[in-house]
C-alpha cells in the first residue's frame, strides 16, 4: 500500500531520466510513495509557441495526471525549474499534500507569476543561479513561510543533488 503518489516534473530541455528527478524518485520509492516522471520533451520542443516551449500544455498535462492521482490518494508535486513552476501552478487546480520546488522561476513570460496552494512547501535554490535571481525566490518563499534551502551552486544544482534529495525526504516525512 502506497503512502501517496509523487509526480516529479523535469526542467526545460531535460527529461524524465534527469539526475534530480531520478534522485527524488529513489527517495519516494524508499519511503513507500508511488511516483511518476512525466515526459514533457515534446512540449519543450514547441519553440513556435515560446522560447521555452508550450508551457500551458505542459501545465495541463500535469493537471490531468495530478487530478487522476488525487482520486486515488495523497499527491505531492515536485519539479525543477520549469517543472517547479508548473508544479506550483498546478497545485492551485488540484488538491495536493505538498510541493517540492527546485530553482523555481518566479516569472514565466506571459504566464501568471509563480503562485501555489497553501500546502507544506520546500524550496531549494542556488545562490549562483544564473537564470533565476535568488532574491526573488527568497521573497516568494518568505511570503509563504516555505522551507528554503539556499546552496552555493548554479541553476542545475549539479553539486547539490543529494542535498535536494534529503530535503525532499524531509518534506515527504512531514506530509
PDB file of C-alpha atoms in Angstrom:
ATOM      1  CA  UNK A   1       0.000   0.000   0.000  1.00  0.00           C
ATOM      2  CA  UNK A   2       1.450   3.344  -1.076  1.00  0.00           C
ATOM      3  CA  UNK A   3       1.555   6.329   1.276  1.00  0.00           C
ATOM      4  CA  UNK A   4       0.665   8.527  -1.697  1.00  0.00           C
ATOM      5  CA  UNK A   5       1.833   9.486  -5.159  1.00  0.00           C
ATOM      6  CA  UNK A   6       4.614  11.850  -6.227  1.00  0.00           C
ATOM      7  CA  UNK A   7       4.689  13.464  -9.659  1.00  0.00           C
ATOM      8  CA  UNK A   8       8.229  14.589 -10.469  1.00  0.00           C
ATOM      9  CA  UNK A   9       8.489  17.139 -13.285  1.00  0.00           C
ATOM     10  CA  UNK A  10      11.758  17.742 -15.117  1.00  0.00           C
ATOM     11  CA  UNK A  11      13.042  21.117 -16.226  1.00  0.00           C
ATOM     12  CA  UNK A  12      13.099  22.644 -19.691  1.00  0.00           C
ATOM     13  CA  UNK A  13      15.257  20.774 -22.217  1.00  0.00           C
ATOM     14  CA  UNK A  14      15.756  17.983 -19.734  1.00  0.00           C
ATOM     15  CA  UNK A  15      13.846  14.717 -19.483  1.00  0.00           C
ATOM     16  CA  UNK A  16      12.216  12.204 -17.162  1.00  0.00           C
ATOM     17  CA  UNK A  17      15.557  10.476 -16.578  1.00  0.00           C
ATOM     18  CA  UNK A  18      17.249  13.688 -15.410  1.00  0.00           C
ATOM     19  CA  UNK A  19      19.542  13.428 -12.404  1.00  0.00           C
ATOM     20  CA  UNK A  20      17.456  15.448  -9.943  1.00  0.00           C
ATOM     21  CA  UNK A  21      14.045  13.869 -10.621  1.00  0.00           C
ATOM     22  CA  UNK A  22      15.693  10.438 -10.625  1.00  0.00           C
ATOM     23  CA  UNK A  23      17.141  11.146  -7.165  1.00  0.00           C
ATOM     24  CA  UNK A  24      13.699  12.244  -5.950  1.00  0.00           C
ATOM     25  CA  UNK A  25      12.096   9.098  -7.403  1.00  0.00           C
ATOM     26  CA  UNK A  26      14.556   6.979  -5.417  1.00  0.00           C
ATOM     27  CA  UNK A  27      13.594   8.807  -2.206  1.00  0.00           C
ATOM     28  CA  UNK A  28       9.868   8.402  -2.896  1.00  0.00           C
ATOM     29  CA  UNK A  29      10.310   4.690  -3.607  1.00  0.00           C
ATOM     30  CA  UNK A  30      12.323   4.131  -0.412  1.00  0.00           C
ATOM     31  CA  UNK A  31       9.664   5.906   1.689  1.00  0.00           C
ATOM     32  CA  UNK A  32       6.762   3.929   0.214  1.00  0.00           C
ATOM     33  CA  UNK A  33       5.361   6.523  -2.186  1.00  0.00           C
ATOM     34  CA  UNK A  34       4.458   5.621  -5.748  1.00  0.00           C
ATOM     35  CA  UNK A  35       5.830   8.026  -8.318  1.00  0.00           C
ATOM     36  CA  UNK A  36       5.914   9.021 -11.947  1.00  0.00           C
ATOM     37  CA  UNK A  37       8.095  11.264 -14.059  1.00  0.00           C
ATOM     38  CA  UNK A  38       6.102  12.736 -16.956  1.00  0.00           C
ATOM     39  CA  UNK A  39       7.933  13.344 -20.215  1.00  0.00           C
ATOM     40  CA  UNK A  40       7.458  16.918 -21.423  1.00  0.00           C
ATOM     41  CA  UNK A  41      10.151  16.864 -24.117  1.00  0.00           C
ATOM     42  CA  UNK A  42       7.583  17.001 -26.928  1.00  0.00           C
ATOM     43  CA  UNK A  43       6.139  20.213 -25.451  1.00  0.00           C
ATOM     44  CA  UNK A  44       9.560  21.745 -24.735  1.00  0.00           C
ATOM     45  CA  UNK A  45      10.385  21.334 -28.437  1.00  0.00           C
ATOM     46  CA  UNK A  46       7.429  23.517 -29.484  1.00  0.00           C
ATOM     47  CA  UNK A  47       9.507  26.667 -29.939  1.00  0.00           C
ATOM     48  CA  UNK A  48       6.856  28.145 -32.230  1.00  0.00           C
ATOM     49  CA  UNK A  49       4.751  28.646 -29.064  1.00  0.00           C
ATOM     50  CA  UNK A  50       7.507  30.293 -26.982  1.00  0.00           C
ATOM     51  CA  UNK A  51      11.239  30.106 -26.384  1.00  0.00           C
ATOM     52  CA  UNK A  52      10.515  27.633 -23.558  1.00  0.00           C
ATOM     53  CA  UNK A  53       8.022  25.528 -25.491  1.00  0.00           C
ATOM     54  CA  UNK A  54       4.344  25.069 -24.797  1.00  0.00           C
ATOM     55  CA  UNK A  55       4.099  25.919 -21.097  1.00  0.00           C
ATOM     56  CA  UNK A  56       0.247  25.970 -20.994  1.00  0.00           C
ATOM     57  CA  UNK A  57       0.129  22.458 -22.486  1.00  0.00           C
ATOM     58  CA  UNK A  58       2.801  21.308 -20.012  1.00  0.00           C
ATOM     59  CA  UNK A  59       0.691  22.666 -17.166  1.00  0.00           C
ATOM     60  CA  UNK A  60      -2.461  20.981 -18.469  1.00  0.00           C
ATOM     61  CA  UNK A  61      -0.672  17.632 -18.843  1.00  0.00           C
ATOM     62  CA  UNK A  62       0.437  17.842 -15.225  1.00  0.00           C
ATOM     63  CA  UNK A  63      -3.013  18.906 -14.008  1.00  0.00           C
ATOM     64  CA  UNK A  64      -4.585  15.877 -15.751  1.00  0.00           C
ATOM     65  CA  UNK A  65      -2.052  13.484 -14.212  1.00  0.00           C
ATOM     66  CA  UNK A  66      -2.366  15.051 -10.756  1.00  0.00           C
ATOM     67  CA  UNK A  67      -6.178  15.069 -10.829  1.00  0.00           C
ATOM     68  CA  UNK A  68      -6.201  11.383 -11.757  1.00  0.00           C
ATOM     69  CA  UNK A  69      -3.725  10.571  -8.968  1.00  0.00           C
ATOM     70  CA  UNK A  70      -5.656  12.665  -6.417  1.00  0.00           C
ATOM     71  CA  UNK A  71      -8.672  10.379  -6.900  1.00  0.00           C
ATOM     72  CA  UNK A  72      -6.516   7.504  -5.623  1.00  0.00           C
ATOM     73  CA  UNK A  73      -4.911   9.225  -2.624  1.00  0.00           C
ATOM     74  CA  UNK A  74      -2.490  11.911  -1.418  1.00  0.00           C
ATOM     75  CA  UNK A  75      -0.379  13.684  -4.055  1.00  0.00           C
ATOM     76  CA  UNK A  76       2.916  15.560  -3.761  1.00  0.00           C
ATOM     77  CA  UNK A  77       4.162  17.572  -6.734  1.00  0.00           C
ATOM     78  CA  UNK A  78       7.866  18.178  -7.253  1.00  0.00           C
ATOM     79  CA  UNK A  79       9.865  19.733 -10.030  1.00  0.00           C
ATOM     80  CA  UNK A  80      12.955  21.524 -11.180  1.00  0.00           C
ATOM     81  CA  UNK A  81      12.924  24.936 -12.878  1.00  0.00           C
ATOM     82  CA  UNK A  82      10.050  24.908 -15.401  1.00  0.00           C
ATOM     83  CA  UNK A  83       8.920  21.668 -13.745  1.00  0.00           C
ATOM     84  CA  UNK A  84       8.804  23.512 -10.414  1.00  0.00           C
ATOM     85  CA  UNK A  85       6.810  26.341 -11.973  1.00  0.00           C
ATOM     86  CA  UNK A  86       4.119  24.049 -13.427  1.00  0.00           C
ATOM     87  CA  UNK A  87       4.017  22.022 -10.193  1.00  0.00           C
ATOM     88  CA  UNK A  88       3.293  25.136  -8.144  1.00  0.00           C
ATOM     89  CA  UNK A  89       0.661  26.462 -10.557  1.00  0.00           C
ATOM     90  CA  UNK A  90      -0.970  23.013 -10.840  1.00  0.00           C
ATOM     91  CA  UNK A  91      -1.350  22.942  -7.038  1.00  0.00           C
ATOM     92  CA  UNK A  92      -3.898  25.739  -7.408  1.00  0.00           C
ATOM     93  CA  UNK A  93      -6.089  23.464  -9.544  1.00  0.00           C
ATOM     94  CA  UNK A  94      -5.644  20.033  -7.930  1.00  0.00           C
ATOM     95  CA  UNK A  95      -5.571  19.094  -4.238  1.00  0.00           C
ATOM     96  CA  UNK A  96      -2.013  18.259  -3.199  1.00  0.00           C
ATOM     97  CA  UNK A  97      -0.423  17.473   0.171  1.00  0.00           C
ATOM     98  CA  UNK A  98       2.883  19.157  -0.506  1.00  0.00           C
ATOM     99  CA  UNK A  99       5.174  20.887  -3.003  1.00  0.00           C
ATOM    100  CA  UNK A 100       8.884  20.491  -3.604  1.00  0.00           C
ATOM    101  CA  UNK A 101      10.327  23.192  -5.856  1.00  0.00           C
ATOM    102  CA  UNK A 102      13.925  23.281  -7.093  1.00  0.00           C
ATOM    103  CA  UNK A 103      15.139  26.566  -8.637  1.00  0.00           C
ATOM    104  CA  UNK A 104      11.593  27.768  -9.372  1.00  0.00           C
ATOM    105  CA  UNK A 105      11.125  30.675 -11.796  1.00  0.00           C
ATOM    106  CA  UNK A 106       9.012  33.370 -10.158  1.00  0.00           C
ATOM    107  CA  UNK A 107       8.076  34.688 -13.627  1.00  0.00           C
ATOM    108  CA  UNK A 108       7.419  32.755 -16.826  1.00  0.00           C
ATOM    109  CA  UNK A 109       6.882  35.173 -19.705  1.00  0.00           C
ATOM    110  CA  UNK A 110       3.178  35.817 -20.297  1.00  0.00           C
ATOM    111  CA  UNK A 111       2.138  33.112 -17.839  1.00  0.00           C
ATOM    112  CA  UNK A 112       0.956  34.092 -14.347  1.00  0.00           C
ATOM    113  CA  UNK A 113       3.573  34.877 -11.702  1.00  0.00           C
ATOM    114  CA  UNK A 114       4.570  31.914  -9.543  1.00  0.00           C
ATOM    115  CA  UNK A 115       1.822  31.030  -7.088  1.00  0.00           C
ATOM    116  CA  UNK A 116       0.916  27.910  -5.159  1.00  0.00           C
ATOM    117  CA  UNK A 117      -1.660  26.355  -2.894  1.00  0.00           C
ATOM    118  CA  UNK A 118      -1.146  26.900   0.844  1.00  0.00           C
ATOM    119  CA  UNK A 119       0.372  23.468   1.488  1.00  0.00           C
ATOM    120  CA  UNK A 120       3.692  22.425   3.051  1.00  0.00           C
ATOM    121  CA  UNK A 121       6.298  23.652   0.580  1.00  0.00           C
ATOM    122  CA  UNK A 122      10.049  23.163   0.390  1.00  0.00           C
ATOM    123  CA  UNK A 123      12.252  25.162  -1.968  1.00  0.00           C
ATOM    124  CA  UNK A 124      15.860  24.513  -2.942  1.00  0.00           C
ATOM    125  CA  UNK A 125      17.574  27.368  -4.735  1.00  0.00           C
ATOM    126  CA  UNK A 126      21.127  28.311  -5.696  1.00  0.00           C
ATOM    127  CA  UNK A 127      22.950  31.456  -4.677  1.00  0.00           C
ATOM    128  CA  UNK A 128      24.704  31.413  -8.043  1.00  0.00           C
ATOM    129  CA  UNK A 129      21.623  30.716 -10.177  1.00  0.00           C
ATOM    130  CA  UNK A 130      22.368  32.403 -13.486  1.00  0.00           C
ATOM    131  CA  UNK A 131      18.725  32.296 -14.682  1.00  0.00           C
ATOM    132  CA  UNK A 132      16.561  32.992 -11.634  1.00  0.00           C
ATOM    133  CA  UNK A 133      17.634  35.660  -9.123  1.00  0.00           C
ATOM    134  CA  UNK A 134      17.860  34.219  -5.600  1.00  0.00           C
ATOM    135  CA  UNK A 135      16.293  37.366  -4.106  1.00  0.00           C
ATOM    136  CA  UNK A 136      13.034  36.770  -5.990  1.00  0.00           C
ATOM    137  CA  UNK A 137      12.827  33.164  -4.773  1.00  0.00           C
ATOM    138  CA  UNK A 138      13.718  34.146  -1.204  1.00  0.00           C
ATOM    139  CA  UNK A 139      10.912  36.737  -1.188  1.00  0.00           C
ATOM    140  CA  UNK A 140       8.458  34.217  -2.669  1.00  0.00           C
ATOM    141  CA  UNK A 141       9.357  31.561  -0.090  1.00  0.00           C
ATOM    142  CA  UNK A 142       9.262  34.060   2.774  1.00  0.00           C
ATOM    143  CA  UNK A 143       5.762  35.250   1.848  1.00  0.00           C
ATOM    144  CA  UNK A 144       4.556  31.631   2.178  1.00  0.00           C
ATOM    145  CA  UNK A 145       6.719  30.619   5.149  1.00  0.00           C
ATOM    146  CA  UNK A 146       8.092  27.854   2.936  1.00  0.00           C
ATOM    147  CA  UNK A 147      11.098  25.844   3.994  1.00  0.00           C
ATOM    148  CA  UNK A 148      14.043  27.196   1.973  1.00  0.00           C
ATOM    149  CA  UNK A 149      17.494  25.737   1.386  1.00  0.00           C
ATOM    150  CA  UNK A 150      19.975  28.008  -0.384  1.00  0.00           C
ATOM    151  CA  UNK A 151      23.109  26.324  -1.705  1.00  0.00           C
ATOM    152  CA  UNK A 152      26.346  27.508  -3.288  1.00  0.00           C
ATOM    153  CA  UNK A 153      25.642  26.237  -6.797  1.00  0.00           C
ATOM    154  CA  UNK A 154      24.231  27.238 -10.183  1.00  0.00           C
ATOM    155  CA  UNK A 155      20.839  26.709 -11.793  1.00  0.00           C
ATOM    156  CA  UNK A 156      21.389  22.996 -12.442  1.00  0.00           C
ATOM    157  CA  UNK A 157      22.114  22.290  -8.747  1.00  0.00           C
ATOM    158  CA  UNK A 158      24.614  19.726 -10.023  1.00  0.00           C
ATOM    159  CA  UNK A 159      26.698  19.814  -6.833  1.00  0.00           C
ATOM    160  CA  UNK A 160      23.678  19.534  -4.532  1.00  0.00           C
ATOM    161  CA  UNK A 161      21.543  16.711  -5.915  1.00  0.00           C
ATOM    162  CA  UNK A 162      21.855  14.726  -2.671  1.00  0.00           C
ATOM    163  CA  UNK A 163      21.087  17.804  -0.560  1.00  0.00           C
ATOM    164  CA  UNK A 164      17.905  18.301  -2.622  1.00  0.00           C
ATOM    165  CA  UNK A 165      17.001  14.621  -2.202  1.00  0.00           C
ATOM    166  CA  UNK A 166      17.465  14.977   1.563  1.00  0.00           C
ATOM    167  CA  UNK A 167      15.114  17.996   1.611  1.00  0.00           C
ATOM    168  CA  UNK A 168      12.558  16.051  -0.433  1.00  0.00           C
ATOM    169  CA  UNK A 169      12.754  13.212   2.070  1.00  0.00           C
ATOM    170  CA  UNK A 170      12.104  15.668   4.908  1.00  0.00           C
ATOM    171  CA  UNK A 171       9.038  17.009   3.080  1.00  0.00           C
ATOM    172  CA  UNK A 172       7.597  13.537   2.433  1.00  0.00           C
ATOM    173  CA  UNK A 173       8.066  12.668   6.095  1.00  0.00           C
ATOM    174  CA  UNK A 174       6.171  15.863   7.100  1.00  0.00           C
ATOM    175  CA  UNK A 175       3.117  15.403   4.873  1.00  0.00           C
TER     176      UNK A 175
END
